[in-house]
Amino acid sequence: MTESSTTLDVDRALKAKHRAMWALGDYPAVATEVIPSLGEKLVSACQVGAGDRVLDIAAGAGNAAIPAALAGADVVATDLTPELFDAGRRAADRAGAAVTWQEADAEALPFDDASVDVTLSCVGVMFAPHHRTAADELVRVTRAGGGIGLLSWTPGGFIGQMFAAMKPYAPAPPPGAQPPPLWGDEDHVRELLGSRVGDVHARTESLRVDRFATGEAFRDFFKANYGPTIAVYRAIADDPEKVAALDDDLADLARRYDLGGGAMDWEYLLLTARRAG
């Protein structure tokens, strides 16, 4: 077997693992019950309008794709995990939004160069393991002068710290895979996009989350519904002491961010840019 074919097999296995991870639990419940406003926030920042050709990368159940469609855009929602599309279709139907759903890998998008007016991703493309490849793809498909919009959890914010808390319990990442919260670091994203974009605007904001009354309530919800958390618990399922320790760590994390009454602020980076001509 050649080195290139071996690399391809490893990548396919990694992508299959990612697809299975995001199919665990109920990510659409996370999107609709915990972070429903983020997609609309991104669509507004990108000034999506009628007739725009919009590509939502790693769209999940359409948290950004649906408001983009409601703004009058022609929207294709893509994700590596098509198991999420049924919930997205139901949500789009309820909202009266026309969205095309297509399975696609963020690191190998099946679209022509410069074929999209606005390319966006709401806490989605950040989970592609190879950041440079994903960034190359989202730039490639965007036309000259077209918009790029990314909303990503920051490393120092709540979700970034949740991944840091889970890291000691998780299997080692494969070689070359980068931590998702790096997409929430402005310098990292600017370096990925480089001179291929201009008119870059980036700001750090916070989402107020008041879905969970206690740290334990947060932990149990994510333990049951959020694919990455479920995957980590499965990896340590045969070690009760580690399970108990992770239980404590996640509940403690939520308590540290508690502003009172269970409310938390979850920090994210919102970055928009224009594809250079």
XYZ file of C-alpha atoms in Angstrom:
277
model
C 0.000 0.000 0.000
C 1.397 3.434 -0.954
C 1.864 6.259 1.533
C -0.869 8.316 -0.156
C -3.392 5.480 -0.021
C -2.539 4.866 3.620
C -3.104 8.548 4.397
C -6.413 8.435 2.556
C -7.545 5.397 4.541
C -6.594 7.091 7.823
C -8.528 10.218 6.831
C -11.590 8.194 5.875
C -11.504 6.429 9.224
C -11.178 9.754 11.034
C -14.100 11.271 9.145
C -16.227 8.187 9.808
C -15.438 8.581 13.503
C -16.408 12.264 13.417
C -19.643 11.505 11.594
C -20.570 8.857 14.162
C -19.681 11.161 17.062
C -22.011 13.949 15.931
C -24.802 11.419 15.366
C -24.666 10.489 19.054
C -27.220 11.962 21.394
C -29.361 14.826 20.119
C -27.325 17.748 18.801
C -30.443 19.451 17.364
C -31.691 19.725 20.967
C -28.481 21.546 21.890
C -28.912 23.890 18.931
C -32.558 24.688 19.589
C -32.625 24.690 23.400
C -29.238 26.182 24.245
C -27.815 28.233 21.347
C -30.787 29.054 19.065
C -29.881 32.720 18.540
C -26.339 32.179 17.252
C -27.283 31.308 13.685
C -29.403 34.409 13.257
C -26.594 36.485 14.773
C -24.147 35.185 12.153
C -26.568 35.652 9.261
C -27.168 39.255 10.308
C -23.435 39.958 10.608
C -22.906 38.585 7.086
C -25.722 40.809 5.748
C -27.284 37.879 3.930
C -30.020 39.062 1.591
C -32.449 38.043 -1.106
C -30.908 36.107 -3.964
C -27.576 35.419 -2.264
C -26.124 31.976 -2.907
C -25.276 30.838 0.622
C -23.317 27.787 1.709
C -23.588 26.769 5.369
C -20.642 24.513 6.197
C -21.053 21.959 8.997
C -24.612 23.193 9.286
C -25.910 20.561 11.689
C -29.671 20.967 11.799
C -29.591 24.383 10.146
C -29.089 26.856 12.978
C -27.693 29.377 10.462
C -29.053 27.914 7.220
C -32.686 28.422 8.193
C -32.419 32.141 9.086
C -30.363 32.665 5.924
C -33.160 31.122 3.872
C -35.718 33.256 5.693
C -33.669 36.297 4.647
C -34.353 35.322 1.034
C -31.114 33.539 0.205
C -30.687 30.403 -1.873
C -29.182 28.155 0.807
C -27.331 24.856 0.718
C -26.742 23.361 4.163
C -23.946 20.810 4.289
C -22.702 18.515 7.015
C -20.535 15.439 7.395
C -23.327 13.905 9.497
C -26.537 13.709 7.425
C -28.312 12.076 10.353
C -28.856 15.655 11.570
C -30.781 16.670 8.465
C -34.155 15.206 9.411
C -34.422 17.549 12.370
C -33.252 20.390 10.152
C -35.862 19.651 7.514
C -38.608 19.630 10.134
C -37.411 22.927 11.580
C -37.175 24.474 8.113
C -40.693 23.309 7.258
C -42.076 24.791 10.476
C -40.361 28.090 9.716
C -41.354 28.123 6.056
C -37.727 28.128 4.923
C -36.500 26.513 1.695
C -33.126 24.854 2.355
C -31.217 22.305 0.274
C -29.497 19.686 2.450
C -26.361 17.963 1.184
C -23.873 15.640 2.843
C -20.369 17.071 2.495
C -16.993 17.084 4.181
C -15.848 20.607 5.136
C -12.346 19.590 4.035
C -13.465 18.441 0.562
C -16.488 20.494 -0.474
C -18.230 19.223 -3.649
C -18.738 22.711 -5.094
C -17.052 24.670 -7.874
C -14.538 27.413 -7.266
C -16.055 30.856 -6.644
C -19.593 29.464 -6.804
C -20.954 30.956 -3.569
C -21.835 34.533 -2.587
C -21.688 33.962 1.168
C -19.949 31.100 2.947
C -20.686 30.761 6.628
C -20.377 28.370 9.538
C -21.865 28.618 13.014
C -19.845 26.582 15.559
C -19.445 24.033 12.788
C -16.316 24.177 10.623
C -14.304 24.656 13.818
C -14.704 20.915 14.415
C -13.062 19.905 11.137
C -9.799 18.318 12.282
C -7.464 19.935 9.732
C -7.912 23.668 10.030
C -5.797 24.718 7.055
C -7.601 22.359 4.694
C -11.023 23.505 5.891
C -10.040 27.166 5.574
C -8.718 26.569 2.053
C -12.016 25.002 1.052
C -14.281 27.710 2.437
C -12.201 30.372 0.687
C -12.062 28.399 -2.561
C -15.818 28.157 -3.004
C -16.449 31.839 -2.224
C -16.525 34.241 -5.176
C -14.299 37.291 -5.333
C -15.924 39.962 -3.193
C -18.156 37.381 -1.552
C -18.694 37.169 2.178
C -17.238 34.742 4.705
C -18.708 34.506 8.194
C -17.512 32.332 11.069
C -18.830 32.037 14.599
C -16.664 29.866 16.846
C -16.295 29.135 20.546
C -13.165 30.735 22.035
C -10.435 28.756 23.833
C -10.895 30.744 27.042
C -14.682 30.774 26.995
C -17.018 28.241 28.537
C -17.111 25.693 25.704
C -13.366 26.006 25.124
C -12.858 25.300 28.807
C -15.289 22.387 28.627
C -13.095 20.774 25.961
C -10.047 21.478 28.125
C -11.785 19.767 31.049
C -12.583 16.712 28.926
C -9.129 16.446 27.334
C -7.478 14.392 30.123
C -10.219 11.764 29.776
C -10.339 11.632 25.973
C -8.264 9.449 23.644
C -5.291 11.237 22.088
C -6.240 13.036 18.859
C -4.815 11.661 15.618
C -1.639 13.268 14.239
C -2.337 16.560 12.521
C -5.726 17.172 14.128
C -6.041 20.582 15.775
C -8.209 21.629 18.740
C -11.594 23.049 17.653
C -11.493 26.152 19.924
C -8.484 27.482 18.011
C -11.068 28.770 15.519
C -12.109 31.109 18.326
C -8.649 32.691 18.360
C -8.666 35.704 16.023
C -4.963 35.481 15.199
C -5.326 31.813 14.265
C -8.238 32.459 11.900
C -6.552 35.483 10.323
C -3.484 33.350 9.687
C -5.583 30.577 8.136
C -7.353 32.982 5.763
C -4.302 35.138 5.087
C -4.157 37.566 2.195
C -6.944 35.735 0.393
C -9.465 37.852 2.291
C -9.894 41.498 3.169
C -12.280 43.725 5.084
C -11.877 41.475 8.115
C -13.977 42.333 11.154
C -13.679 40.277 14.324
C -15.213 40.719 17.732
C -15.593 38.610 20.822
C -19.097 38.390 22.239
C -20.975 36.230 24.709
C -24.162 34.230 24.584
C -26.238 34.312 27.742
C -27.268 30.721 28.523
C -29.902 30.222 31.221
C -31.093 26.752 30.246
C -29.497 24.983 33.241
C -30.439 25.595 36.852
C -27.382 23.811 38.246
C -23.965 22.579 37.194
C -25.274 19.040 37.396
C -28.164 19.927 35.061
C -25.706 21.243 32.468
C -23.503 18.172 32.813
C -26.370 15.717 32.491
C -27.825 17.497 29.449
C -24.488 17.503 27.594
C -23.727 13.980 28.765
C -26.970 12.829 27.122
C -27.113 15.050 24.026
C -23.737 16.456 22.912
C -21.745 14.095 20.712
C -18.205 15.019 21.836
C -19.168 14.704 25.511
C -20.910 11.387 24.947
C -17.844 10.085 23.075
C -15.518 10.959 25.958
C -17.771 9.215 28.477
C -17.893 6.140 26.265
C -14.087 6.098 26.155
C -13.897 5.851 29.971
C -17.048 3.807 30.557
C -15.113 0.896 32.055
C -13.423 3.138 34.646
C -15.973 4.291 37.264
C -13.430 6.506 39.004
C -12.735 8.450 35.815
C -16.450 8.737 35.093
C -17.051 10.154 38.564
C -14.118 12.544 38.204
C -15.354 13.847 34.852
C -18.844 14.200 36.325
C -17.386 16.425 39.029
C -15.184 18.403 36.643
C -18.027 19.305 34.278
C -20.423 20.255 37.063
C -17.687 22.330 38.714
C -16.973 24.098 35.431
C -20.591 25.178 35.088
C -20.661 26.353 38.695
C -17.555 28.498 38.099
C -19.322 30.266 35.235
C -22.624 30.641 37.087
C -23.600 34.311 37.252
C -26.493 33.524 39.567
C -29.615 31.461 39.085
C -27.838 29.180 36.634
C -27.162 31.864 34.006
C -23.819 31.676 32.198
C -22.074 33.684 29.493
C -20.510 31.542 26.745
C -17.859 33.439 24.781
C -17.474 33.197 21.018
C -15.563 34.889 18.194
C -17.608 36.382 15.352
C -15.458 37.022 12.277
C -16.559 38.282 8.877
C -14.440 38.922 5.803
C -14.586 39.406 2.041
C -12.865 37.151 -0.460
C -10.134 39.156 -2.156
C -10.387 39.662 -5.890
